Short mmCIF file of C-alpha atoms in Angstrom, two decimals:
data_model
loop_
_atom_site.label_atom_id
_atom_site.label_comp_id
_atom_site.label_asym_id
_atom_site.label_seq_id
_atom_site.Cartn_x
_atom_site.Cartn_y
_atom_site.Cartn_z
CA UNK A 28 73.77 -11.86 39.18
CA UNK A 29 76.27 -10.73 41.75
CA UNK A 30 76.14 -6.97 41.54
CA UNK A 31 78.53 -6.60 44.45
CA UNK A 32 81.55 -7.80 42.47
CA UNK A 33 82.95 -5.17 40.10
CA UNK A 34 82.12 -6.15 36.54
CA UNK A 35 85.47 -5.24 35.10
CA UNK A 36 87.66 -6.58 37.86
CA UNK A 37 89.84 -4.60 40.22
CA UNK A 38 92.14 -1.97 38.85
CA UNK A 39 91.31 -2.55 35.24
CA UNK A 40 90.80 1.14 34.58
CA UNK A 41 94.16 2.11 36.08
CA UNK A 42 95.80 -0.70 34.16
CA UNK A 43 94.22 0.42 30.88
CA UNK A 44 95.36 4.00 31.39
CA UNK A 45 98.88 2.85 32.28
CA UNK A 46 98.92 0.67 29.15
CA UNK A 47 97.78 3.47 26.90
CA UNK A 48 100.35 5.86 28.39
CA UNK A 49 103.22 3.38 28.16
CA UNK A 50 102.38 2.40 24.59
CA UNK A 51 102.17 6.06 23.57
CA UNK A 52 105.47 6.76 25.31
CA UNK A 53 106.99 3.76 23.55
CA UNK A 54 105.71 5.03 20.19
CA UNK A 55 107.19 8.48 20.81
CA UNK A 56 110.51 7.02 21.96
CA UNK A 57 110.68 4.65 19.00
CA UNK A 58 110.17 7.28 16.35
CA UNK A 59 111.66 10.42 17.91
CA UNK A 60 114.25 9.33 20.46
CA UNK A 61 115.89 6.04 19.51
CA UNK A 62 118.72 6.56 17.03
CA UNK A 63 118.73 4.99 13.59
CA UNK A 64 120.62 1.72 13.46
CA UNK A 65 123.89 2.11 11.59
CA UNK A 66 123.51 -1.10 9.57
CA UNK A 67 119.82 -1.56 9.13
CA UNK A 68 118.42 1.95 9.22
CA UNK A 69 114.77 2.54 9.92
CA UNK A 70 113.76 -1.11 9.61
CA UNK A 71 115.56 -1.79 12.88
CA UNK A 72 112.70 0.06 14.59
CA UNK A 73 110.49 -2.97 13.98
CA UNK A 74 112.65 -4.58 16.67
CA UNK A 75 110.83 -2.52 19.30
CA UNK A 76 107.52 -4.12 18.35
CA UNK A 77 108.65 -7.57 17.31
CA UNK A 78 110.88 -8.56 20.24
CA UNK A 79 108.59 -7.35 23.07
CA UNK A 80 105.63 -9.11 21.44
CA UNK A 81 107.67 -12.31 21.12
CA UNK A 82 108.87 -12.18 24.72
CA UNK A 83 105.36 -11.52 26.01
CA UNK A 84 103.82 -14.25 23.85
CA UNK A 85 106.35 -16.86 24.98
CA UNK A 86 106.00 -15.88 28.63
CA UNK A 87 102.23 -16.01 28.14
CA UNK A 88 102.45 -19.57 26.84
CA UNK A 89 104.61 -20.68 29.75
CA UNK A 90 102.42 -18.77 32.24
CA UNK A 91 99.39 -20.54 30.75
CA UNK A 92 101.09 -23.83 31.58
CA UNK A 93 101.80 -22.74 35.15
CA UNK A 94 98.18 -21.64 35.62
CA UNK A 95 97.09 -25.00 34.23
CA UNK A 96 99.20 -26.74 36.88
CA UNK A 97 97.45 -24.62 39.47
CA UNK A 98 94.09 -25.63 37.98
CA UNK A 99 94.85 -29.33 38.16
CA UNK A 100 96.25 -29.02 41.69
CA UNK A 101 93.43 -27.00 43.19
CA UNK A 102 90.57 -28.00 40.92
CA UNK A 103 89.58 -24.32 40.81
CA UNK A 104 88.05 -23.59 37.42
CA UNK A 105 89.03 -19.92 37.51
CA UNK A 106 92.66 -20.99 37.02
CA UNK A 107 91.61 -22.80 33.88
CA UNK A 108 90.00 -19.63 32.62
CA UNK A 109 93.18 -17.66 33.38
CA UNK A 110 95.23 -20.23 31.53
CA UNK A 111 92.84 -20.26 28.58
CA UNK A 112 92.85 -16.48 28.26
CA UNK A 113 96.65 -16.28 28.58
CA UNK A 114 97.19 -18.86 25.83
CA UNK A 115 94.51 -17.35 23.64
CA UNK A 116 96.09 -13.89 23.91
CA UNK A 117 99.56 -15.29 23.32
CA UNK A 118 98.35 -16.82 20.07
CA UNK A 119 97.06 -13.41 18.97
CA UNK A 120 100.38 -11.82 19.96
CA UNK A 121 102.13 -14.67 18.15
CA UNK A 122 100.45 -13.72 14.88
CA UNK A 123 101.89 -10.24 15.37
CA UNK A 124 105.33 -11.69 16.08
CA UNK A 125 105.34 -13.81 12.93
CA UNK A 126 104.10 -10.98 10.71
CA UNK A 127 106.55 -8.39 12.05
CA UNK A 128 109.38 -10.95 12.02
CA UNK A 129 108.63 -11.81 8.45
CA UNK A 130 108.66 -8.17 7.39
CA UNK A 131 111.93 -7.63 9.20
CA UNK A 132 113.46 -10.72 7.60
CA UNK A 133 112.40 -9.55 4.15
CA UNK A 134 114.09 -6.23 4.73
CA UNK A 135 117.26 -7.46 6.42
CA UNK A 136 117.96 -10.68 4.60
CA UNK A 137 115.86 -10.31 1.47
CA UNK A 138 113.55 -13.24 2.20
CA UNK A 139 110.15 -13.38 3.83
CA UNK A 140 111.30 -16.34 5.84
CA UNK A 141 114.77 -17.46 6.95
CA UNK A 142 115.39 -20.88 8.38
CA UNK A 143 118.75 -20.09 9.98
CA UNK A 144 117.31 -17.75 12.58
CA UNK A 145 116.69 -20.15 15.48
CA UNK A 146 114.42 -17.85 17.45
CA UNK A 147 112.09 -17.32 14.49
CA UNK A 148 111.95 -21.02 13.62
CA UNK A 149 111.35 -22.16 17.19
CA UNK A 150 108.65 -19.58 17.52
CA UNK A 151 106.91 -20.93 14.44
CA UNK A 152 106.92 -24.47 15.84
CA UNK A 153 105.61 -23.31 19.22
CA UNK A 154 102.97 -21.23 17.47
CA UNK A 155 101.84 -24.18 15.34
CA UNK A 156 101.54 -26.33 18.44
CA UNK A 157 99.45 -23.76 20.33
CA UNK A 158 97.21 -23.27 17.31
CA UNK A 159 95.82 -26.71 18.23
CA UNK A 160 94.88 -25.57 21.72
CA UNK A 161 91.48 -24.26 20.77
CA UNK A 162 90.55 -26.99 18.29
CA UNK A 163 91.40 -29.55 20.98
CA UNK A 164 89.57 -27.66 23.68
CA UNK A 165 86.35 -27.14 21.77
CA UNK A 166 86.38 -30.65 20.33
CA UNK A 167 85.52 -31.85 23.85
CA UNK A 168 81.91 -31.20 24.72
CA UNK A 169 81.85 -31.70 28.47
CA UNK A 170 82.93 -28.44 30.17
CA UNK A 171 84.61 -29.99 33.15
CA UNK A 172 86.51 -32.47 31.03
CA UNK A 173 87.34 -29.73 28.53
CA UNK A 174 89.05 -27.76 31.28
CA UNK A 175 91.08 -30.77 32.44
CA UNK A 176 92.22 -31.81 28.97
CA UNK A 177 93.09 -28.25 28.03
CA UNK A 178 95.16 -27.95 31.22
CA UNK A 179 97.08 -31.13 30.45
CA UNK A 180 97.78 -29.80 26.99
CA UNK A 181 98.87 -26.43 28.38
CA UNK A 182 101.31 -28.10 30.79
CA UNK A 183 102.85 -30.36 28.14
CA UNK A 184 103.12 -27.49 25.68
CA UNK A 185 104.56 -25.16 28.31
CA UNK A 186 107.34 -27.66 29.00
CA UNK A 187 107.81 -28.05 25.26
CA UNK A 188 108.60 -24.35 24.72
CA UNK A 189 112.12 -24.31 26.28
CA UNK A 190 113.02 -27.80 25.02
CA UNK A 191 112.10 -26.82 21.50
CA UNK A 192 114.18 -23.66 21.71
CA UNK A 193 117.22 -25.65 22.81
CA UNK A 194 116.75 -28.19 19.99
CA UNK A 195 116.36 -25.63 17.23
CA UNK A 196 119.28 -23.59 18.50
CA UNK A 197 121.51 -26.66 18.66
CA UNK A 198 120.56 -27.59 15.11
CA UNK A 199 121.16 -24.13 13.70
CA UNK A 200 124.38 -23.35 15.52
CA UNK A 201 125.94 -26.41 14.05
CA UNK A 202 125.71 -24.90 10.57
CA UNK A 203 125.81 -21.18 11.23
CA UNK A 204 127.86 -20.20 14.27
CA UNK A 205 126.88 -16.64 15.03
CA UNK A 206 126.26 -14.20 17.80
CA UNK A 207 122.71 -14.81 18.85
CA UNK A 208 122.12 -12.37 21.64
CA UNK A 209 120.81 -9.23 20.08
CA UNK A 210 119.65 -7.39 23.14
CA UNK A 211 122.66 -7.57 25.42
CA UNK A 212 124.85 -5.12 23.53
CA UNK A 213 122.39 -2.35 22.86
CA UNK A 214 123.43 1.27 23.34
CA UNK A 215 121.72 3.07 26.21
CA UNK A 216 119.05 5.03 24.34
CA UNK A 217 118.04 1.98 22.32
CA UNK A 218 117.85 -0.10 25.47
CA UNK A 219 115.64 2.48 27.18
CA UNK A 220 113.27 2.51 24.19
CA UNK A 221 113.25 -1.26 24.10
CA UNK A 222 112.47 -1.53 27.81
CA UNK A 223 109.59 0.95 27.54
CA UNK A 224 108.23 -0.95 24.53
CA UNK A 225 108.57 -4.21 26.46
CA UNK A 226 106.74 -2.71 29.43
CA UNK A 227 104.03 -1.54 27.05
CA UNK A 228 103.62 -5.00 25.58
CA UNK A 229 103.47 -6.58 29.04
CA UNK A 230 100.88 -4.07 30.20
CA UNK A 231 98.83 -4.57 27.03
CA UNK A 232 98.87 -8.30 27.60
CA UNK A 233 97.81 -7.91 31.25
CA UNK A 234 95.02 -5.48 30.35
CA UNK A 235 93.60 -7.72 27.66
CA UNK A 236 94.00 -10.71 29.96
CA UNK A 237 91.97 -9.09 32.72
CA UNK A 238 89.46 -7.70 30.24
CA UNK A 239 88.83 -11.10 28.70
CA UNK A 240 88.32 -12.59 32.14
CA UNK A 241 85.94 -9.79 33.07
CA UNK A 242 84.06 -10.53 29.87
CA UNK A 243 83.84 -14.21 30.75
CA UNK A 244 82.59 -13.34 34.23
CA UNK A 245 79.99 -11.00 32.78
CA UNK A 246 78.96 -13.66 30.29
CA UNK A 247 78.54 -16.11 33.13
CA UNK A 248 76.43 -13.57 35.01
CA UNK A 249 74.33 -13.03 31.90
CA UNK A 250 73.77 -16.74 31.46
CA UNK A 251 72.76 -17.05 35.08
CA UNK A 252 70.25 -14.22 34.69
CA UNK A 253 68.84 -15.70 31.51
CA UNK A 254 68.56 -19.09 33.12
CA UNK A 255 66.90 -17.55 36.13
CA UNK A 256 64.40 -15.72 33.93
CA UNK A 257 63.60 -18.86 32.04
CA UNK A 258 62.73 -20.56 35.29
CA UNK A 259 65.29 -23.25 34.59
CA UNK A 260 66.50 -24.86 37.78
CA UNK A 261 69.71 -26.22 36.40
CA UNK A 262 72.42 -26.26 38.96
CA UNK A 263 75.16 -25.34 36.51
CA UNK A 264 74.32 -21.63 36.61
CA UNK A 265 77.74 -20.75 37.91
CA UNK A 266 79.79 -22.70 35.43
CA UNK A 267 82.26 -20.93 33.26
CA UNK A 268 81.43 -21.27 29.64
CA UNK A 269 84.41 -20.20 27.59
CA UNK A 270 82.52 -20.38 24.35
CA UNK A 271 80.54 -17.39 25.49
CA UNK A 272 83.54 -15.14 25.87
CA UNK A 273 83.31 -13.78 22.37
CA UNK A 274 79.62 -14.40 21.86
CA UNK A 275 78.38 -12.31 24.75
CA UNK A 276 77.86 -8.57 24.77
CA UNK A 277 80.91 -8.00 26.93
CA UNK A 278 82.90 -10.05 24.47
CA UNK A 279 82.45 -7.19 22.04
CA UNK A 280 84.86 -5.15 24.13
CA UNK A 281 87.47 -7.87 23.93
CA UNK A 282 87.00 -8.12 20.19
CA UNK A 283 87.26 -4.34 19.97
CA UNK A 284 90.49 -4.42 21.96
CA UNK A 285 91.94 -6.94 19.54
CA UNK A 286 90.81 -4.89 16.57
CA UNK A 287 92.40 -1.75 17.98
CA UNK A 288 95.59 -3.67 18.64
CA UNK A 289 95.68 -5.09 15.11
CA UNK A 290 94.86 -1.69 13.63
CA UNK A 291 97.76 -0.19 15.60
CA UNK A 292 100.06 -2.84 14.20
CA UNK A 293 98.79 -2.17 10.69
CA UNK A 294 99.36 1.58 11.06
CA UNK A 295 102.85 0.81 12.29
CA UNK A 296 103.55 -1.40 9.31
CA UNK A 297 102.23 1.24 6.91
CA UNK A 298 104.44 3.91 8.50
CA UNK A 299 107.49 1.66 8.22
CA UNK A 300 106.67 0.74 4.64
CA UNK A 301 106.23 4.35 3.53
CA UNK A 302 109.49 5.32 5.22
CA UNK A 303 111.27 2.49 3.45
CA UNK A 304 109.79 3.52 0.13
CA UNK A 305 110.91 7.13 0.64
CA UNK A 306 114.41 6.11 1.66
CA UNK A 307 114.66 3.80 -1.32
CA UNK A 308 113.63 6.60 -3.64
CA UNK A 309 116.24 8.88 -2.12
CA UNK A 310 118.90 6.19 -2.35
CA UNK A 311 118.00 5.69 -5.99
CA UNK A 312 118.37 9.37 -6.66
CA UNK A 313 121.74 9.40 -4.89
CA UNK A 314 122.98 6.35 -6.77
CA UNK A 315 122.22 7.82 -10.19
CA UNK A 316 125.40 8.75 -12.04
CA UNK A 317 125.97 12.50 -11.75
CA UNK A 318 126.44 13.10 -15.51
CA UNK A 319 122.83 12.17 -16.15
CA UNK A 320 121.68 15.01 -13.97
CA UNK A 321 121.36 18.39 -15.63
CA UNK B 20 101.51 -50.18 39.31
CA UNK B 21 103.77 -52.42 37.25
CA UNK B 22 101.55 -55.50 37.31
CA UNK B 23 98.35 -53.85 36.02
CA UNK B 24 100.46 -52.08 33.39
CA UNK B 25 101.89 -55.41 32.28
CA UNK B 26 98.39 -56.89 32.17
CA UNK B 27 97.10 -54.10 29.94
CA UNK B 28 100.20 -54.34 27.77
CA UNK B 29 99.72 -58.10 27.42
CA UNK B 30 96.10 -57.54 26.44
CA UNK B 31 97.08 -54.97 23.83
CA UNK B 32 99.79 -57.17 22.35
CA UNK B 33 97.43 -60.14 22.18
CA UNK B 34 94.81 -57.99 20.46
CA UNK B 35 97.44 -56.76 18.04
CA UNK B 36 98.60 -60.31 17.33
CA UNK B 37 95.06 -61.39 16.56
CA UNK B 38 93.76 -58.39 14.63
CA UNK B 39 97.08 -57.12 13.18
CA UNK B 40 95.70 -53.62 12.86
CA UNK B 41 98.56 -51.32 13.86
CA UNK B 42 102.04 -52.61 13.08
CA UNK B 43 101.36 -53.99 9.58
CA UNK B 44 99.52 -50.78 8.69
CA UNK B 45 102.42 -48.66 9.99
CA UNK B 46 104.98 -50.76 8.07
CA UNK B 47 102.99 -50.71 4.86
CA UNK B 48 102.43 -46.99 5.25
CA UNK B 49 106.15 -46.32 5.62
CA UNK B 50 106.91 -48.36 2.48
CA UNK B 51 104.33 -46.28 0.62
CA UNK B 52 105.91 -43.07 1.88
CA UNK B 53 109.34 -44.25 0.66
CA UNK B 54 107.82 -44.78 -2.78
CA UNK B 55 106.23 -41.33 -2.57
CA UNK B 56 109.61 -39.81 -1.68
CA UNK B 57 111.22 -41.62 -4.61
CA UNK B 58 108.82 -40.00 -7.05
CA UNK B 59 108.44 -36.73 -5.18
CA UNK B 60 112.20 -36.14 -4.96
CA UNK B 61 112.85 -37.73 -8.37
CA UNK B 62 115.83 -39.56 -6.93
CA UNK B 63 116.85 -43.21 -7.19
CA UNK B 64 119.01 -43.05 -4.09
CA UNK B 65 119.56 -40.60 -1.29
CA UNK B 66 122.36 -40.12 1.22
CA UNK B 67 123.46 -37.90 4.09
CA UNK B 68 121.02 -35.24 5.30
CA UNK B 69 118.43 -36.10 2.66
CA UNK B 70 118.45 -39.78 3.63
CA UNK B 71 118.12 -39.19 7.34
CA UNK B 72 115.39 -36.62 6.70
CA UNK B 73 113.39 -39.04 4.54
CA UNK B 74 113.81 -41.85 7.05
CA UNK B 75 112.80 -39.81 10.09
CA UNK B 76 109.90 -37.97 8.51
CA UNK B 77 108.55 -41.34 7.39
CA UNK B 78 108.93 -42.83 10.85
CA UNK B 79 107.20 -39.83 12.41
CA UNK B 80 104.27 -40.09 10.00
CA UNK B 81 103.98 -43.82 10.69
CA UNK B 82 103.95 -42.99 14.41
CA UNK B 83 100.85 -40.86 13.83
CA UNK B 84 99.05 -43.96 12.54
CA UNK B 85 100.03 -45.94 15.62
CA UNK B 86 99.00 -43.13 17.99
CA UNK B 87 95.61 -42.86 16.30
CA UNK B 88 94.96 -46.54 16.93
CA UNK B 89 96.36 -46.64 20.46
CA UNK B 90 93.08 -46.28 22.35
CA UNK B 91 90.96 -47.75 19.55
CA UNK B 92 90.14 -51.02 21.25
CA UNK B 93 89.18 -49.23 24.47
CA UNK B 94 86.97 -46.79 22.61
CA UNK B 95 85.19 -49.24 20.38
CA UNK B 96 83.92 -51.52 23.09
CA UNK B 97 83.65 -48.82 25.77
CA UNK B 98 86.29 -50.96 27.46
CA UNK B 99 87.93 -47.93 29.01
CA UNK B 100 85.11 -47.80 31.56
CA UNK B 101 86.05 -51.29 32.61
CA UNK B 102 89.69 -50.33 33.05
CA UNK B 103 88.71 -47.21 34.99
CA UNK B 104 86.43 -49.24 37.26
CA UNK B 105 89.31 -51.51 38.17
CA UNK B 106 91.16 -50.42 41.32
CA UNK B 107 94.40 -49.58 39.54
CA UNK B 108 96.48 -46.48 39.14
CA UNK B 109 95.69 -44.50 35.97
CA UNK B 110 99.42 -44.16 35.39
CA UNK B 111 99.46 -47.90 34.69
CA UNK B 112 97.29 -47.27 31.62
CA UNK B 113 99.74 -44.67 30.39
CA UNK B 114 102.77 -46.87 31.00
CA UNK B 115 101.12 -49.80 29.22
CA UNK B 116 100.14 -47.68 26.23
CA UNK B 117 103.58 -46.07 25.98
CA UNK B 118 105.32 -49.44 26.27
CA UNK B 119 102.99 -50.87 23.62
CA UNK B 120 103.68 -48.03 21.25
CA UNK B 121 107.41 -48.41 21.89
CA UNK B 122 107.23 -52.10 20.91
CA UNK B 123 105.17 -51.25 17.81
CA UNK B 124 107.78 -48.69 16.79
CA UNK B 125 110.64 -51.17 17.24
CA UNK B 126 108.77 -53.71 15.12
CA UNK B 127 108.01 -51.04 12.54
CA UNK B 128 111.68 -50.11 12.34
CA UNK B 129 112.71 -53.75 11.92
CA UNK B 130 110.79 -53.57 8.64
CA UNK B 131 111.10 -49.93 7.64
CA UNK B 132 114.84 -49.39 8.13
CA UNK B 133 115.98 -52.37 6.01
CA UNK B 134 113.34 -51.50 3.43
CA UNK B 135 114.67 -47.97 3.36
CA UNK B 136 118.21 -49.28 2.88
CA UNK B 137 117.07 -51.43 -0.06
CA UNK B 138 114.72 -48.96 -1.72
CA UNK B 139 116.31 -45.57 -1.31
CA UNK B 140 119.59 -45.47 0.59
CA UNK B 141 122.67 -45.06 -1.60
CA UNK B 142 125.65 -45.86 0.65
CA UNK B 143 124.33 -48.94 2.49
CA UNK B 144 123.63 -49.36 6.16
CA UNK B 145 126.77 -51.29 7.08
CA UNK B 146 128.65 -48.37 8.62
CA UNK B 147 125.72 -47.12 10.70
CA UNK B 148 125.11 -50.03 12.93
CA UNK B 149 125.66 -49.79 16.59
CA UNK B 150 125.04 -46.04 16.59
CA UNK B 151 121.83 -46.16 14.57
CA UNK B 152 120.29 -48.61 17.03
CA UNK B 153 121.02 -46.31 19.94
CA UNK B 154 119.48 -43.36 18.09
CA UNK B 155 116.42 -45.37 17.09
CA UNK B 156 115.80 -46.67 20.60
CA UNK B 157 116.18 -43.30 22.30
CA UNK B 158 114.01 -41.59 19.70
CA UNK B 159 111.39 -44.36 19.99
CA UNK B 160 111.23 -43.75 23.71
CA UNK B 161 110.39 -40.10 23.08
CA UNK B 162 107.93 -40.91 20.29
CA UNK B 163 106.18 -43.50 22.48
CA UNK B 164 106.05 -41.27 25.57
CA UNK B 165 104.66 -38.23 23.76
CA UNK B 166 102.50 -40.39 21.47
CA UNK B 167 100.72 -42.11 24.35
CA UNK B 168 100.14 -38.75 26.05
CA UNK B 169 98.68 -37.19 22.89
CA UNK B 170 96.58 -40.28 22.31
CA UNK B 171 95.11 -39.84 25.78
CA UNK B 172 94.59 -36.11 25.18
CA UNK B 173 92.72 -36.69 21.95
CA UNK B 174 90.74 -39.66 23.26
CA UNK B 175 87.73 -37.52 24.16
CA UNK B 176 87.95 -35.06 21.27
CA UNK B 177 85.41 -35.19 18.49
CA UNK B 178 87.68 -34.78 15.47
CA UNK B 179 90.24 -37.15 16.99
CA UNK B 180 92.01 -38.19 13.80
CA UNK B 181 92.57 -34.53 12.92
CA UNK B 182 93.67 -33.47 16.39
CA UNK B 183 96.27 -36.23 16.79
CA UNK B 184 98.62 -35.28 13.94
CA UNK B 185 98.17 -31.56 14.59
CA UNK B 186 99.18 -31.99 18.23
CA UNK B 187 101.73 -34.73 17.84
CA UNK B 188 103.87 -33.53 14.97
CA UNK B 189 104.88 -30.14 16.43
CA UNK B 190 105.61 -31.83 19.77
CA UNK B 191 107.91 -34.26 17.95
CA UNK B 192 109.92 -31.62 16.10
CA UNK B 193 112.76 -31.74 18.69
CA UNK B 194 112.96 -35.53 18.27
CA UNK B 195 113.07 -35.11 14.51
CA UNK B 196 115.83 -32.51 14.77
CA UNK B 197 117.99 -34.55 17.13
CA UNK B 198 117.42 -37.93 15.48
CA UNK B 199 117.86 -36.69 11.93
CA UNK B 200 120.99 -34.69 12.74
CA UNK B 201 122.45 -37.62 14.68
CA UNK B 202 121.72 -40.14 11.92
CA UNK B 203 122.95 -37.94 9.08
CA UNK B 204 126.73 -38.62 9.29
CA UNK B 205 126.19 -42.38 9.34
CA UNK B 206 124.21 -42.41 6.10
CA UNK B 207 126.99 -40.95 3.99
CA UNK B 208 129.33 -43.02 1.88
CA UNK B 209 132.26 -41.80 3.98
CA UNK B 210 131.08 -41.43 7.53
CA UNK B 211 131.69 -37.77 8.35
CA UNK B 212 132.42 -36.21 11.73
CA UNK B 213 129.53 -36.82 14.07
CA UNK B 214 128.18 -35.28 17.26
CA UNK B 215 126.46 -38.40 18.44
CA UNK B 216 126.95 -37.73 22.16
CA UNK B 217 125.37 -34.29 21.96
CA UNK B 218 122.24 -35.48 20.14
CA UNK B 219 121.84 -38.64 22.20
CA UNK B 220 122.14 -36.49 25.30
CA UNK B 221 119.45 -34.19 24.01
CA UNK B 222 117.16 -37.13 23.17
CA UNK B 223 117.74 -38.47 26.68
CA UNK B 224 116.74 -35.14 28.24
CA UNK B 225 113.65 -34.90 26.01
CA UNK B 226 112.58 -38.46 26.86
CA UNK B 227 113.06 -37.91 30.59
CA UNK B 228 111.18 -34.60 30.67
CA UNK B 229 108.19 -35.81 28.70
CA UNK B 230 107.94 -39.23 30.33
CA UNK B 231 107.98 -37.69 33.82
CA UNK B 232 105.55 -34.99 32.75
CA UNK B 233 103.18 -37.47 31.16
CA UNK B 234 103.25 -39.72 34.23
CA UNK B 235 102.47 -36.66 36.36
CA UNK B 236 99.52 -35.36 34.32
CA UNK B 237 98.01 -38.48 32.75
CA UNK B 238 95.87 -39.10 35.83
CA UNK B 239 93.76 -36.07 34.96
CA UNK B 240 92.90 -37.36 31.51
CA UNK B 241 91.06 -40.53 32.37
CA UNK B 242 89.49 -39.28 35.60
CA UNK B 243 85.72 -39.67 35.53
#
């Protein structure tokens, strides 16, 4: 095992602290600084979670494709690992996007799913496509070949993301002409909150990305040690085995990071839901005809 | 690169002529799906958006069958090793497979589109003609390009027949959108306003992007 290389990669601690600070700042700004939306009320605050997550997930998918190009060009397997981790994380973020989007749609339009929102629909298609990334990858047994096939998939899918967005938008606009840009005409305080939330999401993605890679490196080191102890002289001691990312001890940290992230999202959803319930109760009380009241 | 591609294509077509495994299965499958739509929708005839949706979803599903079989002959006899040993460009394999799939799709549509007009379509196909052919050909190009790429991607996977539809169908959603929206006005009893140029343009862009991309990356799939 190479003890000289830092186990958790360079700057991971600083990055983690920056992420925690930015996310906390974003939370404070969202709930105490950003004004209530005139039309939608408190539910509009889900925008600060949903849109940054979506932007980061989509950029992660495309970045995974670019890293895959780098892998095929250079033949360096570490690029494949970067691409794998980026896509894997984007899928996790994508689940968050779809859940928060669905909640928002239920509140704003009264349905859990709306087909005339092009961004939401395109995101679903992209998400469905990337859900096949791991089944495809792990259906190929040879590690070297697995990396190549996964990279080809990542490149094709990365090119598919913008094309798909154009197609869905063209199809929807034909029926429902509407203003689609939601972020360009934000008032200043909302924009500031949004930008901080976006920065938080980006930092979270980068932290988890580096953490997962550190875990894979540690797993590789662990395998090498185990192989060395077993006296096995196999030459593949340095190969990256992705399957070990979550199985190894270091993988626990990655899993824990995901769990914390999901728990945060759940807490957020619960807060929003209780606020909605309270507001609905108050609205009900206000709407009651005055003569009924004593 | 063209001559080896033509040789592989000729071999595939000859195999298909002798075994008749892909095209008849795709055609029969699409007829079955039309029957399923008849009962599933509980309609004797469809028109407009419904008709073009039924037609295109059926064609896409039939494409999945063709894509699944595309490398079958190479796999079964380990013949791919032979092709890879030959001193030819890997891209030739891709071009041959894509061209083969394109021909299969054209043959399929020669059966499936008239059958659709007889079985399900209300207004009749008469008004749709020159335009529908353009849409079909451009869409086939996209289906064949992406289909051959996905077939190569899934060639080494264990659960190949599961991976192919899961990968292929989301990738083909833009083709479905463009082709179905473009076909829709021509399947109504009074041909409505159409945006043919816009959708054909989109199909052209999609075809170009994915064909170029597949030619660029296919080398890495069969490299051993």
